[in-house]
Short mmCIF file of N, CA, C and O in Angstrom, two decimals:
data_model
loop_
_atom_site.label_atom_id
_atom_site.label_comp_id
_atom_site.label_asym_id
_atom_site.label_seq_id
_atom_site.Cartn_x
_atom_site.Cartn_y
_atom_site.Cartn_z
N UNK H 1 112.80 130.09 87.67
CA UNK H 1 112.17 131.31 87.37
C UNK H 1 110.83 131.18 86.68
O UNK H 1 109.81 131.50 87.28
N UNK H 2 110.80 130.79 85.63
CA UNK H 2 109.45 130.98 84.83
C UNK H 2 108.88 129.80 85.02
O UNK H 2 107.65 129.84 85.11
N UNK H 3 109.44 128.68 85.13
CA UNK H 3 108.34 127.49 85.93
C UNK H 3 107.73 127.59 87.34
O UNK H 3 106.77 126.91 87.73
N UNK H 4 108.49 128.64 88.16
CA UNK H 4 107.78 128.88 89.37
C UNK H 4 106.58 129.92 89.11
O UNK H 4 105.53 129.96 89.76
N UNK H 5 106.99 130.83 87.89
CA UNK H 5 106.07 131.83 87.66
C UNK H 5 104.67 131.26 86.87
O UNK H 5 103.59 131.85 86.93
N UNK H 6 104.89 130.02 86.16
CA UNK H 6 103.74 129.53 85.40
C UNK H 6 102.65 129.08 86.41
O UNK H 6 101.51 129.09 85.94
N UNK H 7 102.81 128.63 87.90
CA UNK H 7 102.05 128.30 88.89
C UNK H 7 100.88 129.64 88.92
O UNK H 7 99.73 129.23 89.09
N UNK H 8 100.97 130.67 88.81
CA UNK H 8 100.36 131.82 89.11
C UNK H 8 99.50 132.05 87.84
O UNK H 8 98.55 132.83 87.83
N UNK H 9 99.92 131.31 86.73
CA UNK H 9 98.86 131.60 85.72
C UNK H 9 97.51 131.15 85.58
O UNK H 9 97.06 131.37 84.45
N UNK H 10 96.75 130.61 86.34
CA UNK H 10 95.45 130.37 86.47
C UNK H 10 95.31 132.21 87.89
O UNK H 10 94.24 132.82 87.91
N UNK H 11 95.69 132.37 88.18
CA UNK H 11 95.31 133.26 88.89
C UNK H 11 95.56 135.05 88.17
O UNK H 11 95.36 136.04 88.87
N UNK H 12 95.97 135.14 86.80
CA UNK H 12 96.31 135.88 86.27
C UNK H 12 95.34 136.81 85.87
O UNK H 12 95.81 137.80 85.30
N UNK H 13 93.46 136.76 86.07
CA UNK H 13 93.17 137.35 85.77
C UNK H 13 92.47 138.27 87.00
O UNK H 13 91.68 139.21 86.99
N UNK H 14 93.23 137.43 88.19
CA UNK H 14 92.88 138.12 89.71
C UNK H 14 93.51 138.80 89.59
O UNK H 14 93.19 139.91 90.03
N UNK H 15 94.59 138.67 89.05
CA UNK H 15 96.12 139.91 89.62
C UNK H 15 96.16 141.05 88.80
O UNK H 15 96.97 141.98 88.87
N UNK H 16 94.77 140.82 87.64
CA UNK H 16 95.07 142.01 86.43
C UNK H 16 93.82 142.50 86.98
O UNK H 16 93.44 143.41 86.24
N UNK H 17 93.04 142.33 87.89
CA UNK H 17 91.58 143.34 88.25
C UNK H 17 92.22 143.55 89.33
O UNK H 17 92.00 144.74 89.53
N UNK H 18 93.22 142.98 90.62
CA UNK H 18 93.40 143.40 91.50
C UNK H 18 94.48 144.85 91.16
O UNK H 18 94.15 145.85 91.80
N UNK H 19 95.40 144.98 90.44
CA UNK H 19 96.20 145.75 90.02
C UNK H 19 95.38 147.12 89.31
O UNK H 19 95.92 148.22 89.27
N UNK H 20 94.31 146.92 88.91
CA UNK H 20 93.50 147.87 87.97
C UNK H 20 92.51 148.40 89.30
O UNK H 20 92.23 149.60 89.35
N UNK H 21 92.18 147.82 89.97
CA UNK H 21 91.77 148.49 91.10
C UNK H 21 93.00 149.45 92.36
O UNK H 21 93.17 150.43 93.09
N UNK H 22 93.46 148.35 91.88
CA UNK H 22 94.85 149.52 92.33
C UNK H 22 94.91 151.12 91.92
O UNK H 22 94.63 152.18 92.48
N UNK H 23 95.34 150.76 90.87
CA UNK H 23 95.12 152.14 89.79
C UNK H 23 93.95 153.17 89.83
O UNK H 23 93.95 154.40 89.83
N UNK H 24 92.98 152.26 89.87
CA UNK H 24 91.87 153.30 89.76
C UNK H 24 92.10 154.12 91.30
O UNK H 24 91.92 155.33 91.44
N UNK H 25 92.43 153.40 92.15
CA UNK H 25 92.65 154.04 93.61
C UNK H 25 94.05 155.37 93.28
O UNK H 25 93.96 156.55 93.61
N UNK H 26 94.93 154.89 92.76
CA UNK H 26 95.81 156.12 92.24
C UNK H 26 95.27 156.85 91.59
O UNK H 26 95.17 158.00 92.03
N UNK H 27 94.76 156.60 90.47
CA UNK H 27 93.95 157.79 89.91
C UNK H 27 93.12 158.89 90.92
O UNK H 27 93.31 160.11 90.97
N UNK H 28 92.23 158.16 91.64
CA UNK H 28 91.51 159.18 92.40
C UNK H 28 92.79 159.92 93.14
O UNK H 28 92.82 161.14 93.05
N UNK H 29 94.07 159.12 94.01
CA UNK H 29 94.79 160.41 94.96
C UNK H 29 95.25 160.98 94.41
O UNK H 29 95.78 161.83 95.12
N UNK H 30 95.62 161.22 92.78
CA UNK H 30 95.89 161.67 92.16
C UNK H 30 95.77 162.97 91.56
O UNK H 30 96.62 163.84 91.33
N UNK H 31 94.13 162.91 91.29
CA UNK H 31 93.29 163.43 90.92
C UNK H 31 92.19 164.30 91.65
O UNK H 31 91.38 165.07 91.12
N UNK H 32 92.37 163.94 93.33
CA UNK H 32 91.21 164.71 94.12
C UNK H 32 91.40 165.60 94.49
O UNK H 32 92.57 165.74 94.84
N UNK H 33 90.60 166.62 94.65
CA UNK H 33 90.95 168.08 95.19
C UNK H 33 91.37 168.00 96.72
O UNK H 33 90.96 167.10 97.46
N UNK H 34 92.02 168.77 97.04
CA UNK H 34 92.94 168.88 98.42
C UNK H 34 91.96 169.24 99.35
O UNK H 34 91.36 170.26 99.00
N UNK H 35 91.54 168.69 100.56
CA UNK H 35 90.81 168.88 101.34
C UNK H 35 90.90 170.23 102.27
O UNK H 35 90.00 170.78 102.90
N UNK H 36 92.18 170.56 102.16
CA UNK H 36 92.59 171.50 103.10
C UNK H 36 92.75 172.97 102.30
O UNK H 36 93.03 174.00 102.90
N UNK H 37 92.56 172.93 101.11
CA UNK H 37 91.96 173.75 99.85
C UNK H 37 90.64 173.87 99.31
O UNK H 37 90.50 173.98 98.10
N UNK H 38 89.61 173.85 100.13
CA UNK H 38 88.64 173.64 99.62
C UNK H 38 88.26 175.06 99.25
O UNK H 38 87.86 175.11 98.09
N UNK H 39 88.25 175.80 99.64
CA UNK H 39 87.71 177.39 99.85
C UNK H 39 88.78 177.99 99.17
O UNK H 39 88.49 179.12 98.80
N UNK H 40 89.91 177.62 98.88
CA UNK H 40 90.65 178.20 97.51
C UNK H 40 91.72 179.34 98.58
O UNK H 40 92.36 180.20 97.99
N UNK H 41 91.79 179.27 99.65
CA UNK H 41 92.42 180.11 101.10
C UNK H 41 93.89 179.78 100.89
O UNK H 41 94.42 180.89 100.99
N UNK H 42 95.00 178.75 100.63
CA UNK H 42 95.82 178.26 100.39
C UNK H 42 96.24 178.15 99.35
O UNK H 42 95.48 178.22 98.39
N UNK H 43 97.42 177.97 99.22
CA UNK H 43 98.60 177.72 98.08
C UNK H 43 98.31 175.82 97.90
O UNK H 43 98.51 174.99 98.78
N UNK H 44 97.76 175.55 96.43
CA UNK H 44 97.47 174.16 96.26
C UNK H 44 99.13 172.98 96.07
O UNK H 44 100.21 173.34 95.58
N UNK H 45 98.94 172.18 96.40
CA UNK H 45 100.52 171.15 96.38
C UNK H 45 100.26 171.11 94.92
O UNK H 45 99.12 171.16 94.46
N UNK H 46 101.36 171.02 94.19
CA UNK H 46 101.42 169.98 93.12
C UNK H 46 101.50 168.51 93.19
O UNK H 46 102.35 167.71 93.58
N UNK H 47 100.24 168.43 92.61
CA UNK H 47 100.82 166.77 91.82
C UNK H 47 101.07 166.31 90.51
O UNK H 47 100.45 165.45 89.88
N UNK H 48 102.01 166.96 90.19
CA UNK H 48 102.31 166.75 88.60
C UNK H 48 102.80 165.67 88.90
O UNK H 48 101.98 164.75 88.83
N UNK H 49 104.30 165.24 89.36
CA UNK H 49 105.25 163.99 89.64
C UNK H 49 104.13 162.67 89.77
O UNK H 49 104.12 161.80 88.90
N UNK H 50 103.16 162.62 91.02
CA UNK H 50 102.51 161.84 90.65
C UNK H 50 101.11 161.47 89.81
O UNK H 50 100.41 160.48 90.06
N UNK H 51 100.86 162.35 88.91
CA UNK H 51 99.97 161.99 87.93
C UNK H 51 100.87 161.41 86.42
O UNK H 51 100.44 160.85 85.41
N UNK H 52 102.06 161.77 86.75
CA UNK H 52 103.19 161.13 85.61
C UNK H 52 103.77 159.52 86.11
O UNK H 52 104.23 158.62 85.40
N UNK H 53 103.62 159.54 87.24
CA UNK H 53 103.76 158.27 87.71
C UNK H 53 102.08 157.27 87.81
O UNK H 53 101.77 156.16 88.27
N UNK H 54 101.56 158.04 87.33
CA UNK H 54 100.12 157.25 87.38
C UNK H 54 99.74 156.64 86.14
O UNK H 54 99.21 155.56 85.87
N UNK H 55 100.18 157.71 85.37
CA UNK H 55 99.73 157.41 83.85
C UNK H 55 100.83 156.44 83.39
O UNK H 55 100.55 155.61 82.52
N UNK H 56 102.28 156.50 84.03
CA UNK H 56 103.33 155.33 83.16
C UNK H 56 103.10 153.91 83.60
O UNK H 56 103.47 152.89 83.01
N UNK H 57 102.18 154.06 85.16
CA UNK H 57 101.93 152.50 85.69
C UNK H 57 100.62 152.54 84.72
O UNK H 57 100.71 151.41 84.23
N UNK H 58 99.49 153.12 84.15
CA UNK H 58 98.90 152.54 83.57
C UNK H 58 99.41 152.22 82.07
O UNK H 58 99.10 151.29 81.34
N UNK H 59 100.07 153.03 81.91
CA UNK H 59 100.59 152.31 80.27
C UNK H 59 101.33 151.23 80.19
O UNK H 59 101.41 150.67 79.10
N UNK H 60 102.17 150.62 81.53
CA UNK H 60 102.65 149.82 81.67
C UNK H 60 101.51 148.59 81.89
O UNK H 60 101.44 147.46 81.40
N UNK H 61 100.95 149.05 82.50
CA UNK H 61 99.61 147.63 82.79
C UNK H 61 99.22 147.69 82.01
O UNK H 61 98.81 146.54 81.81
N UNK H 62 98.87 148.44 80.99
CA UNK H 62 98.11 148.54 79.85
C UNK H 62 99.03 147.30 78.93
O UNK H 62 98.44 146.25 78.71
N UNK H 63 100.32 147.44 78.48
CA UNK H 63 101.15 147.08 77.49
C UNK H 63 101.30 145.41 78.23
O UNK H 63 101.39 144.49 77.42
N UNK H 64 101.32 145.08 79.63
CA UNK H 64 101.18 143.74 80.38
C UNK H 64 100.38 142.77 80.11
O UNK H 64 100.75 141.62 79.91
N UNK H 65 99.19 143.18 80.09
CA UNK H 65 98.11 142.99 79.69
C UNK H 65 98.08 142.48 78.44
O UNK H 65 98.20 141.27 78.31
N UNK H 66 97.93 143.18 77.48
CA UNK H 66 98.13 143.15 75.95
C UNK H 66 99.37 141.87 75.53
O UNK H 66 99.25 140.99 74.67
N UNK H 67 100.26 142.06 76.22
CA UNK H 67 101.35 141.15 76.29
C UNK H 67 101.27 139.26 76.59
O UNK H 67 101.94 138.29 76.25
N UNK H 68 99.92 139.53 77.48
CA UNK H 68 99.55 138.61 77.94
C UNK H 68 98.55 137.53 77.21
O UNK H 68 98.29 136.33 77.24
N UNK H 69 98.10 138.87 76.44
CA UNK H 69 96.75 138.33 75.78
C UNK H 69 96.92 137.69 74.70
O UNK H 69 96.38 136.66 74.31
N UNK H 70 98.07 138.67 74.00
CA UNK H 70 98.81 137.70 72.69
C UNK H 70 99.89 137.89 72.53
O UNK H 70 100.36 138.88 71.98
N UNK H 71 100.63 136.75 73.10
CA UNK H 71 102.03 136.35 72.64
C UNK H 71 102.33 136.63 71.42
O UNK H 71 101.44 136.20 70.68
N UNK H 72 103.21 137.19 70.80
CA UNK H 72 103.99 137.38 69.32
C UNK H 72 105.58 136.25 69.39
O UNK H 72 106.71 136.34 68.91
N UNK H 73 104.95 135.37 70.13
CA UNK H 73 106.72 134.43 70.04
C UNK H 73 106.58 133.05 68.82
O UNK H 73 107.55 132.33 68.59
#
């Protein structure tokens, strides 16, 4: 387990900009106005569910991160 996982740690700071670009891509579908609402003619979808799922993957990457940076062991 964690000796296969230590192989990936030179690549750890690809996987923390590739993941944050991730995010920022959730944020925007998150966040963009509905195309098919533009003129305000329609009943808008909610996206509550996923702007709560946006914000717990960033607090989670957030707390990963941090985790990463300084060990407390």
């Amino acid at each position: 387990g964690a000796v296969m996982l230590a192989r990936f740690a030179s690549y750890q700071p690809y996987i923390l900009a590739a993941a944050g670009l991730l995010l920022a891509v959730a944020f925007y579908w998150a966040y963009r106005p509905d195309p098919a609402c533009t003129d305000g003619s329609c009943e808008a979808r909610s996206r509550r569910r996923l702007r709560w799922a946006v914000w717990a993957a960033a607090f989670v990457l957030t707390g990963l991160a941090m985790l990463t940076q300084y060990p407390w062991y």
